[in-house]
Amino acid sequence: MSEATDDSMWYPNTPCVLGIDEAGRGPVLGPMVYAAAVCPISRLTDLRALGVNDSKALREEHRDELRSKIQGAAFLRTFETILTASFLSESMLRKEKYNLNLVSHDAAIGLVQKAMDHGINVAEIYVDTVGNPEQYAAKFRERFSAVEKVVVAKKADATYPIVGAASIVAKTTRDRRIREWCFPEQRRSADFRPGDANIAVQFVGPTGSGYPSDPMTKTWIEHNCDVLFGFPTFVRFSWGTAKVILDKNAVRVEWECDDEENDISTTKVAKKKSVKTKDIKSFFPTKRTASSIGAKKRKSLKHACPLPQALQSLTLRRAYTLA
């Protein structure tokens, strides 16, 4: 049986090594991608022969070439998890904070579980560290007690070829996502009705590297910041750069919480109250309220935080479909 059709190396009794790395942790634009590469321990020599290394040390064309080799190698399997900018923003801005380290840890653990769910015998795990290496490794050992070896280390992508392979997969996937990104807020020409051309949302200009320190990236974010809706979903609202620009350029709104009204005292006989829920339509102004609100009312509006990102796409669609 030829190597291209030989699946015996993936049988549950074949011990494999699994490496994990990410791409896009630091940028304020686009997704963060986690990838895992898996190889039978008996084929590590073949893996080294591919010349995989830390993706950041490779030119783009070389990364793409190695990605093709990785995909074409029968002794390698890869898995990916794409964490969108919207997901990252919502995770880090919610009431119970879900910080980037925890998001990263859960994504990596999920990739190991995904490989195991495919029947792969993961005997060794190698991961590029996020946060404290010892604590991170302890999470893997607790979750996957049958795994013989867990290594969490700095610069693991430059030290262990299996992590280098994962690094290349993660980086090339993110680069492709950035190149092919279609803004969901930007209406396609086929969707326009007569007279709509002047209200089409357009996001223009080069985005730069996507890193907060890049002047071109900062300029793009500033030029594409809407005073009401903030940024498109391509931007990570929870990043400091985005917050500063929102504070400077966007309208601020205070969203009142009804928690106190819904609390039931434990010292009294509980008598359930009917809680009036708001229909989603109540968040948007009718023609009457939109036209009747005066300058005095506008001055009295309290502004404490930007419009929640979860409402943006819905609000945007509503705003652009009003008759």
mmCIF file of C-alpha atoms in Angstrom:
data_model
loop_
_atom_site.group_PDB
_atom_site.id
_atom_site.type_symbol
_atom_site.label_atom_id
_atom_site.label_comp_id
_atom_site.label_asym_id
_atom_site.label_seq_id
_atom_site.Cartn_x
_atom_site.Cartn_y
_atom_site.Cartn_z
ATOM 1 C CA MET A 1 0.000 0.000 0.000
ATOM 2 C CA SER A 2 1.374 3.418 -0.962
ATOM 3 C CA GLU A 3 2.004 6.139 1.599
ATOM 4 C CA ALA A 4 -0.732 8.305 0.110
ATOM 5 C CA THR A 5 -3.379 5.698 0.974
ATOM 6 C CA ASP A 6 -1.823 4.218 4.121
ATOM 7 C CA ASP A 7 -4.012 5.109 7.100
ATOM 8 C CA SER A 8 -2.441 2.570 9.455
ATOM 9 C CA MET A 9 -0.214 5.262 11.003
ATOM 10 C CA TRP A 10 -3.341 6.901 12.435
ATOM 11 C CA TYR A 11 -4.659 3.789 14.172
ATOM 12 C CA PRO A 12 -5.300 4.286 17.910
ATOM 13 C CA ASN A 13 -2.316 2.099 18.826
ATOM 14 C CA THR A 14 0.136 4.366 16.966
ATOM 15 C CA PRO A 15 1.595 6.946 19.390
ATOM 16 C CA CYS A 16 1.690 10.445 17.930
ATOM 17 C CA VAL A 17 3.206 13.796 18.794
ATOM 18 C CA LEU A 18 1.018 16.910 18.646
ATOM 19 C CA GLY A 19 2.227 20.509 18.415
ATOM 20 C CA ILE A 20 0.204 23.698 18.880
ATOM 21 C CA ASP A 21 0.845 27.332 17.977
ATOM 22 C CA GLU A 22 -1.144 30.456 17.190
ATOM 23 C CA ALA A 23 -1.049 33.409 14.833
ATOM 24 C CA GLY A 24 -2.564 36.841 15.358
ATOM 25 C CA ARG A 25 -2.503 37.194 19.125
ATOM 26 C CA GLY A 26 -1.254 40.786 19.095
ATOM 27 C CA PRO A 27 -3.022 42.515 16.156
ATOM 28 C CA VAL A 28 -6.036 44.749 16.678
ATOM 29 C CA LEU A 29 -7.462 43.605 13.326
ATOM 30 C CA GLY A 30 -8.746 40.237 12.184
ATOM 31 C CA PRO A 31 -8.956 36.786 13.780
ATOM 32 C CA MET A 32 -6.574 34.858 15.978
ATOM 33 C CA VAL A 33 -5.904 31.380 14.605
ATOM 34 C CA TYR A 34 -4.861 28.330 16.607
ATOM 35 C CA ALA A 35 -3.507 25.293 14.787
ATOM 36 C CA ALA A 36 -2.340 21.825 15.742
ATOM 37 C CA ALA A 37 -0.076 19.537 13.736
ATOM 38 C CA VAL A 38 0.044 15.794 14.442
ATOM 39 C CA CYS A 39 2.668 13.267 13.388
ATOM 40 C CA PRO A 40 3.399 9.644 14.373
ATOM 41 C CA ILE A 41 6.491 9.574 16.566
ATOM 42 C CA SER A 42 7.977 7.052 14.151
ATOM 43 C CA ARG A 43 7.847 9.658 11.340
ATOM 44 C CA LEU A 44 9.559 12.585 13.076
ATOM 45 C CA THR A 45 12.603 12.193 10.828
ATOM 46 C CA ASP A 46 10.364 12.769 7.799
ATOM 47 C CA LEU A 47 8.894 15.829 9.496
ATOM 48 C CA ARG A 48 12.331 17.349 10.074
ATOM 49 C CA ALA A 49 13.185 16.701 6.422
ATOM 50 C CA LEU A 50 10.388 19.091 5.399
ATOM 51 C CA GLY A 51 12.357 21.960 6.940
ATOM 52 C CA VAL A 52 9.482 23.361 8.997
ATOM 53 C CA ASN A 53 10.382 26.205 11.342
ATOM 54 C CA ASP A 54 8.917 29.193 13.144
ATOM 55 C CA SER A 55 6.611 30.844 10.593
ATOM 56 C CA LYS A 56 7.708 34.328 11.676
ATOM 57 C CA ALA A 57 11.241 33.557 10.502
ATOM 58 C CA LEU A 58 10.065 32.637 6.982
ATOM 59 C CA ARG A 59 9.176 34.727 3.953
ATOM 60 C CA GLU A 60 5.540 34.604 2.884
ATOM 61 C CA GLU A 61 6.228 32.599 -0.271
ATOM 62 C CA HIS A 62 8.295 30.079 1.708
ATOM 63 C CA ARG A 63 5.490 29.709 4.261
ATOM 64 C CA ASP A 64 2.990 29.018 1.488
ATOM 65 C CA GLU A 65 5.331 26.445 -0.039
ATOM 66 C CA LEU A 66 5.761 24.658 3.288
ATOM 67 C CA ARG A 67 2.007 24.792 3.886
ATOM 68 C CA SER A 68 1.506 22.879 0.651
ATOM 69 C CA LYS A 69 4.082 20.291 1.707
ATOM 70 C CA ILE A 70 2.423 19.886 5.099
ATOM 71 C CA GLN A 71 -0.984 19.400 3.510
ATOM 72 C CA GLY A 72 0.426 16.910 1.027
ATOM 73 C CA ALA A 73 2.297 14.801 3.591
ATOM 74 C CA ALA A 74 0.376 11.641 4.476
ATOM 75 C CA PHE A 75 2.207 11.427 7.807
ATOM 76 C CA LEU A 76 0.835 14.797 8.980
ATOM 77 C CA ARG A 77 -2.601 15.899 10.053
ATOM 78 C CA THR A 78 -3.639 19.407 11.000
ATOM 79 C CA PHE A 79 -6.526 20.970 12.909
ATOM 80 C CA GLU A 80 -7.494 24.621 13.208
ATOM 81 C CA THR A 81 -9.623 26.888 15.387
ATOM 82 C CA ILE A 82 -10.402 30.397 14.174
ATOM 83 C CA LEU A 83 -11.276 32.956 16.843
ATOM 84 C CA THR A 84 -12.895 35.947 15.158
ATOM 85 C CA ALA A 85 -12.353 39.543 16.198
ATOM 86 C CA SER A 86 -16.008 39.654 17.273
ATOM 87 C CA PHE A 87 -15.578 36.610 19.505
ATOM 88 C CA LEU A 88 -12.450 38.053 21.097
ATOM 89 C CA SER A 89 -14.155 41.406 21.708
ATOM 90 C CA GLU A 90 -17.264 39.863 23.232
ATOM 91 C CA SER A 91 -15.189 37.534 25.413
ATOM 92 C CA MET A 92 -12.990 40.270 26.836
ATOM 93 C CA LEU A 93 -15.715 42.897 27.266
ATOM 94 C CA ARG A 94 -18.408 40.771 28.877
ATOM 95 C CA LYS A 95 -19.349 41.212 32.531
ATOM 96 C CA GLU A 96 -17.454 38.110 33.651
ATOM 97 C CA LYS A 97 -14.116 38.693 31.936
ATOM 98 C CA TYR A 98 -12.778 35.921 29.710
ATOM 99 C CA ASN A 99 -9.245 37.171 29.115
ATOM 100 C CA LEU A 100 -7.007 36.407 26.174
ATOM 101 C CA ASN A 101 -4.879 33.885 28.066
ATOM 102 C CA LEU A 102 -7.925 31.827 29.048
ATOM 103 C CA VAL A 103 -9.288 32.045 25.510
ATOM 104 C CA SER A 104 -5.920 30.806 24.211
ATOM 105 C CA HIS A 105 -5.693 27.969 26.725
ATOM 106 C CA ASP A 106 -9.193 26.747 25.914
ATOM 107 C CA ALA A 107 -8.524 26.911 22.172
ATOM 108 C CA ALA A 108 -5.357 24.821 22.536
ATOM 109 C CA ILE A 109 -7.022 22.259 24.799
ATOM 110 C CA GLY A 110 -9.893 22.064 22.328
ATOM 111 C CA LEU A 111 -7.486 21.191 19.508
ATOM 112 C CA VAL A 112 -6.028 18.286 21.496
ATOM 113 C CA GLN A 113 -9.533 17.040 22.190
ATOM 114 C CA LYS A 114 -10.425 17.368 18.510
ATOM 115 C CA ALA A 115 -7.450 15.210 17.520
ATOM 116 C CA MET A 116 -8.404 12.585 20.086
ATOM 117 C CA ASP A 117 -12.002 12.642 18.878
ATOM 118 C CA HIS A 118 -10.620 11.670 15.459
ATOM 119 C CA GLY A 119 -9.151 8.541 17.020
ATOM 120 C CA ILE A 120 -5.559 9.782 17.174
ATOM 121 C CA ASN A 121 -3.388 8.443 19.990
ATOM 122 C CA VAL A 122 -1.769 11.619 21.335
ATOM 123 C CA ALA A 123 1.267 10.499 23.336
ATOM 124 C CA GLU A 124 3.186 13.799 23.471
ATOM 125 C CA ILE A 125 2.075 17.443 23.413
ATOM 126 C CA TYR A 126 4.302 20.442 22.617
ATOM 127 C CA VAL A 127 2.907 23.962 22.943
ATOM 128 C CA ASP A 128 4.250 27.484 22.578
ATOM 129 C CA THR A 129 3.533 29.067 25.948
ATOM 130 C CA VAL A 130 0.900 31.643 26.805
ATOM 131 C CA GLY A 131 1.378 33.013 30.298
ATOM 132 C CA ASN A 132 3.046 30.869 32.958
ATOM 133 C CA PRO A 133 4.426 27.679 31.293
ATOM 134 C CA GLU A 134 4.096 25.503 34.414
ATOM 135 C CA GLN A 135 0.480 26.459 35.042
ATOM 136 C CA TYR A 136 -0.365 26.042 31.362
ATOM 137 C CA ALA A 137 1.223 22.577 31.264
ATOM 138 C CA ALA A 138 -0.679 21.606 34.421
ATOM 139 C CA LYS A 139 -3.961 22.293 32.602
ATOM 140 C CA PHE A 140 -3.027 19.842 29.859
ATOM 141 C CA ARG A 141 -1.922 17.180 32.335
ATOM 142 C CA GLU A 142 -5.118 17.526 34.332
ATOM 143 C CA ARG A 143 -7.339 17.318 31.261
ATOM 144 C CA PHE A 144 -5.352 14.642 29.390
ATOM 145 C CA SER A 145 -3.902 12.420 32.106
ATOM 146 C CA ALA A 146 -3.161 9.587 29.672
ATOM 147 C CA VAL A 147 -0.731 11.719 27.649
ATOM 148 C CA GLU A 148 2.813 10.613 28.428
ATOM 149 C CA LYS A 149 4.616 13.917 27.900
ATOM 150 C CA VAL A 150 3.575 17.584 27.958
ATOM 151 C CA VAL A 151 6.038 20.351 27.099
ATOM 152 C CA VAL A 152 5.018 24.014 27.267
ATOM 153 C CA ALA A 153 7.898 26.321 26.408
ATOM 154 C CA LYS A 154 8.793 29.737 25.049
ATOM 155 C CA LYS A 155 9.815 29.789 21.380
ATOM 156 C CA ALA A 156 8.586 26.215 21.002
ATOM 157 C CA ASP A 157 7.906 26.897 17.319
ATOM 158 C CA ALA A 158 11.635 27.418 16.760
ATOM 159 C CA THR A 159 12.635 24.433 18.916
ATOM 160 C CA TYR A 160 10.217 21.630 18.054
ATOM 161 C CA PRO A 161 9.445 20.879 14.378
ATOM 162 C CA ILE A 162 5.905 19.744 15.182
ATOM 163 C CA VAL A 163 5.164 23.168 16.705
ATOM 164 C CA GLY A 164 6.878 24.821 13.738
ATOM 165 C CA ALA A 165 4.483 22.972 11.428
ATOM 166 C CA ALA A 166 1.518 24.186 13.486
ATOM 167 C CA SER A 167 2.928 27.722 13.367
ATOM 168 C CA ILE A 168 3.051 27.664 9.572
ATOM 169 C CA VAL A 169 -0.521 26.383 9.315
ATOM 170 C CA ALA A 170 -1.821 29.024 11.735
ATOM 171 C CA LYS A 171 0.030 31.888 10.055
ATOM 172 C CA THR A 172 -0.944 31.006 6.491
ATOM 173 C CA THR A 173 -4.575 30.492 7.494
ATOM 174 C CA ARG A 174 -4.725 33.901 9.165
ATOM 175 C CA ASP A 175 -2.998 35.601 6.217
ATOM 176 C CA ARG A 176 -5.522 34.059 3.829
ATOM 177 C CA ARG A 177 -8.430 35.163 6.028
ATOM 178 C CA ILE A 178 -7.111 38.725 6.066
ATOM 179 C CA ARG A 179 -6.634 38.789 2.280
ATOM 180 C CA GLU A 180 -10.089 37.374 1.577
ATOM 181 C CA TRP A 181 -11.979 39.259 4.287
ATOM 182 C CA CYS A 182 -15.420 40.484 3.205
ATOM 183 C CA PHE A 183 -16.965 43.095 5.473
ATOM 184 C CA PRO A 184 -20.461 41.875 6.456
ATOM 185 C CA GLU A 185 -21.415 45.517 7.084
ATOM 186 C CA GLN A 186 -20.629 46.464 3.488
ATOM 187 C CA ARG A 187 -23.606 45.974 1.234
ATOM 188 C CA ARG A 188 -23.049 44.177 -2.048
ATOM 189 C CA SER A 189 -24.144 45.952 -5.209
ATOM 190 C CA ALA A 190 -26.772 43.280 -5.911
ATOM 191 C CA ASP A 191 -28.488 44.175 -2.618
ATOM 192 C CA PHE A 192 -28.988 47.845 -3.406
ATOM 193 C CA ARG A 193 -32.372 49.325 -4.092
ATOM 194 C CA PRO A 194 -32.767 52.376 -6.338
ATOM 195 C CA GLY A 195 -31.431 55.439 -4.565
ATOM 196 C CA ASP A 196 -29.385 53.450 -2.043
ATOM 197 C CA ALA A 197 -25.956 54.116 -3.524
ATOM 198 C CA ASN A 198 -25.327 57.145 -1.333
ATOM 199 C CA ILE A 199 -25.770 55.189 1.934
ATOM 200 C CA ALA A 200 -23.538 52.230 1.150
ATOM 201 C CA VAL A 201 -20.998 51.462 3.866
ATOM 202 C CA GLN A 202 -17.459 51.568 2.553
ATOM 203 C CA PHE A 203 -14.262 50.702 4.415
ATOM 204 C CA VAL A 204 -11.313 52.127 2.550
ATOM 205 C CA GLY A 205 -7.563 52.437 2.745
ATOM 206 C CA PRO A 206 -4.697 50.029 3.493
ATOM 207 C CA THR A 207 -4.966 48.311 6.879
ATOM 208 C CA GLY A 208 -1.235 47.930 7.392
ATOM 209 C CA SER A 209 0.080 45.023 9.452
ATOM 210 C CA GLY A 210 -2.868 45.067 11.841
ATOM 211 C CA TYR A 211 -0.629 45.628 14.866
ATOM 212 C CA PRO A 212 -1.479 48.524 17.235
ATOM 213 C CA SER A 213 2.002 50.000 16.837
ATOM 214 C CA ASP A 214 1.621 50.349 13.057
ATOM 215 C CA PRO A 215 0.754 53.983 12.121
ATOM 216 C CA MET A 216 -1.021 52.780 8.970
ATOM 217 C CA THR A 217 -3.239 50.478 11.046
ATOM 218 C CA LYS A 218 -4.091 53.289 13.472
ATOM 219 C CA THR A 219 -4.965 55.580 10.572
ATOM 220 C CA TRP A 220 -7.240 52.952 9.024
ATOM 221 C CA ILE A 221 -9.076 52.407 12.321
ATOM 222 C CA GLU A 222 -9.565 56.154 12.838
ATOM 223 C CA HIS A 223 -10.848 56.696 9.301
ATOM 224 C CA ASN A 224 -13.272 53.776 9.571
ATOM 225 C CA CYS A 225 -14.739 54.594 12.985
ATOM 226 C CA ASP A 226 -18.459 55.372 12.814
ATOM 227 C CA VAL A 227 -19.663 57.800 15.511
ATOM 228 C CA LEU A 228 -22.589 55.520 16.409
ATOM 229 C CA PHE A 229 -21.669 51.986 15.401
ATOM 230 C CA GLY A 230 -17.964 52.176 16.129
ATOM 231 C CA PHE A 231 -15.920 49.763 14.048
ATOM 232 C CA PRO A 232 -16.675 46.944 11.636
ATOM 233 C CA THR A 233 -16.409 43.406 13.025
ATOM 234 C CA PHE A 234 -12.906 43.212 11.572
ATOM 235 C CA VAL A 235 -11.685 45.268 14.556
ATOM 236 C CA ARG A 236 -11.108 43.949 18.076
ATOM 237 C CA PHE A 237 -13.037 46.429 20.216
ATOM 238 C CA SER A 238 -11.348 45.219 23.402
ATOM 239 C CA TRP A 239 -7.840 46.301 22.322
ATOM 240 C CA GLY A 240 -6.466 49.483 23.881
ATOM 241 C CA THR A 241 -5.924 51.158 20.507
ATOM 242 C CA ALA A 242 -9.572 50.666 19.569
ATOM 243 C CA LYS A 243 -10.811 51.870 22.964
ATOM 244 C CA VAL A 244 -8.825 55.108 22.725
ATOM 245 C CA ILE A 245 -10.209 55.863 19.260
ATOM 246 C CA LEU A 246 -13.764 55.043 20.382
ATOM 247 C CA ASP A 247 -13.450 57.336 23.394
ATOM 248 C CA LYS A 248 -12.205 60.105 21.129
ATOM 249 C CA ASN A 249 -14.505 59.772 18.112
ATOM 250 C CA ALA A 250 -17.636 57.777 18.979
ATOM 251 C CA VAL A 251 -20.870 58.655 20.747
ATOM 252 C CA ARG A 252 -21.033 57.262 24.283
ATOM 253 C CA VAL A 253 -24.182 55.729 25.751
ATOM 254 C CA GLU A 254 -25.112 54.565 29.231
ATOM 255 C CA TRP A 255 -26.932 51.216 29.259
ATOM 256 C CA GLU A 256 -28.931 50.906 32.450
ATOM 257 C CA CYS A 257 -29.119 47.565 34.262
ATOM 258 C CA ASP A 258 -32.375 46.208 35.725
ATOM 259 C CA ASP A 259 -30.669 43.697 38.046
ATOM 260 C CA GLU A 260 -31.750 45.532 41.199
ATOM 261 C CA GLU A 261 -35.374 45.513 40.103
ATOM 262 C CA ASN A 262 -35.255 41.770 39.494
ATOM 263 C CA ASP A 263 -33.557 40.804 42.792
ATOM 264 C CA ILE A 264 -35.684 38.722 45.164
ATOM 265 C CA SER A 265 -34.945 39.278 48.860
ATOM 266 C CA THR A 266 -33.987 36.130 50.777
ATOM 267 C CA THR A 267 -35.213 37.629 54.075
ATOM 268 C CA LYS A 268 -38.825 37.904 52.979
ATOM 269 C CA VAL A 269 -41.388 35.502 51.636
ATOM 270 C CA ALA A 270 -40.587 35.377 47.961
ATOM 271 C CA LYS A 271 -43.330 36.721 45.825
ATOM 272 C CA LYS A 272 -42.510 36.452 42.173
ATOM 273 C CA LYS A 273 -42.988 39.554 40.122
ATOM 274 C CA SER A 274 -43.656 39.581 36.434
ATOM 275 C CA VAL A 275 -40.654 41.090 34.722
ATOM 276 C CA LYS A 276 -41.458 43.190 31.721
ATOM 277 C CA THR A 277 -39.089 42.323 28.923
ATOM 278 C CA LYS A 278 -38.227 44.764 26.203
ATOM 279 C CA ASP A 279 -38.832 43.897 22.613
ATOM 280 C CA ILE A 280 -35.758 44.342 20.394
ATOM 281 C CA LYS A 281 -37.687 46.987 18.419
ATOM 282 C CA SER A 282 -37.731 49.231 21.476
ATOM 283 C CA PHE A 283 -33.994 49.813 21.081
ATOM 284 C CA PHE A 284 -34.522 51.584 17.761
ATOM 285 C CA PRO A 285 -36.226 54.966 17.317
ATOM 286 C CA THR A 286 -39.545 55.173 15.475
ATOM 287 C CA LYS A 287 -40.125 57.968 13.008
ATOM 288 C CA ARG A 288 -42.039 59.865 15.718
ATOM 289 C CA THR A 289 -39.402 59.598 18.416
ATOM 290 C CA ALA A 290 -36.583 60.209 15.962
ATOM 291 C CA SER A 291 -38.127 63.457 14.751
ATOM 292 C CA SER A 292 -39.487 64.717 18.072
ATOM 293 C CA ILE A 293 -36.366 64.428 20.204
ATOM 294 C CA GLY A 294 -35.120 67.945 20.925
ATOM 295 C CA ALA A 295 -31.811 69.554 21.681
ATOM 296 C CA LYS A 296 -32.597 69.639 25.411
ATOM 297 C CA LYS A 297 -33.266 65.911 25.441
ATOM 298 C CA ARG A 298 -30.090 65.193 23.497
ATOM 299 C CA LYS A 299 -28.053 67.187 25.999
ATOM 300 C CA SER A 300 -29.441 65.136 28.872
ATOM 301 C CA LEU A 301 -28.335 61.819 27.407
ATOM 302 C CA LYS A 302 -25.707 60.111 29.551
ATOM 303 C CA HIS A 303 -22.856 58.452 27.705
ATOM 304 C CA ALA A 304 -20.884 55.784 29.536
ATOM 305 C CA CYS A 305 -19.881 53.131 27.025
ATOM 306 C CA PRO A 306 -19.885 52.504 23.260
ATOM 307 C CA LEU A 307 -22.789 50.702 21.630
ATOM 308 C CA PRO A 308 -22.387 46.977 22.471
ATOM 309 C CA GLN A 309 -20.820 45.157 19.553
ATOM 310 C CA ALA A 310 -23.438 42.412 19.746
ATOM 311 C CA LEU A 311 -26.061 44.963 18.576
ATOM 312 C CA GLN A 312 -23.982 46.563 15.861
ATOM 313 C CA SER A 313 -24.670 44.325 12.884
ATOM 314 C CA LEU A 314 -28.380 44.193 13.765
ATOM 315 C CA THR A 315 -28.555 47.961 14.243
ATOM 316 C CA LEU A 316 -26.616 48.538 11.046
ATOM 317 C CA ARG A 317 -28.997 46.419 9.000
ATOM 318 C CA ARG A 318 -31.959 48.212 10.579
ATOM 319 C CA ALA A 319 -30.512 51.654 9.904
ATOM 320 C CA TYR A 320 -29.882 50.924 6.244
ATOM 321 C CA THR A 321 -33.276 49.375 5.552
ATOM 322 C CA LEU A 322 -35.462 52.180 6.986
ATOM 323 C CA ALA A 323 -37.824 53.442 4.343
#
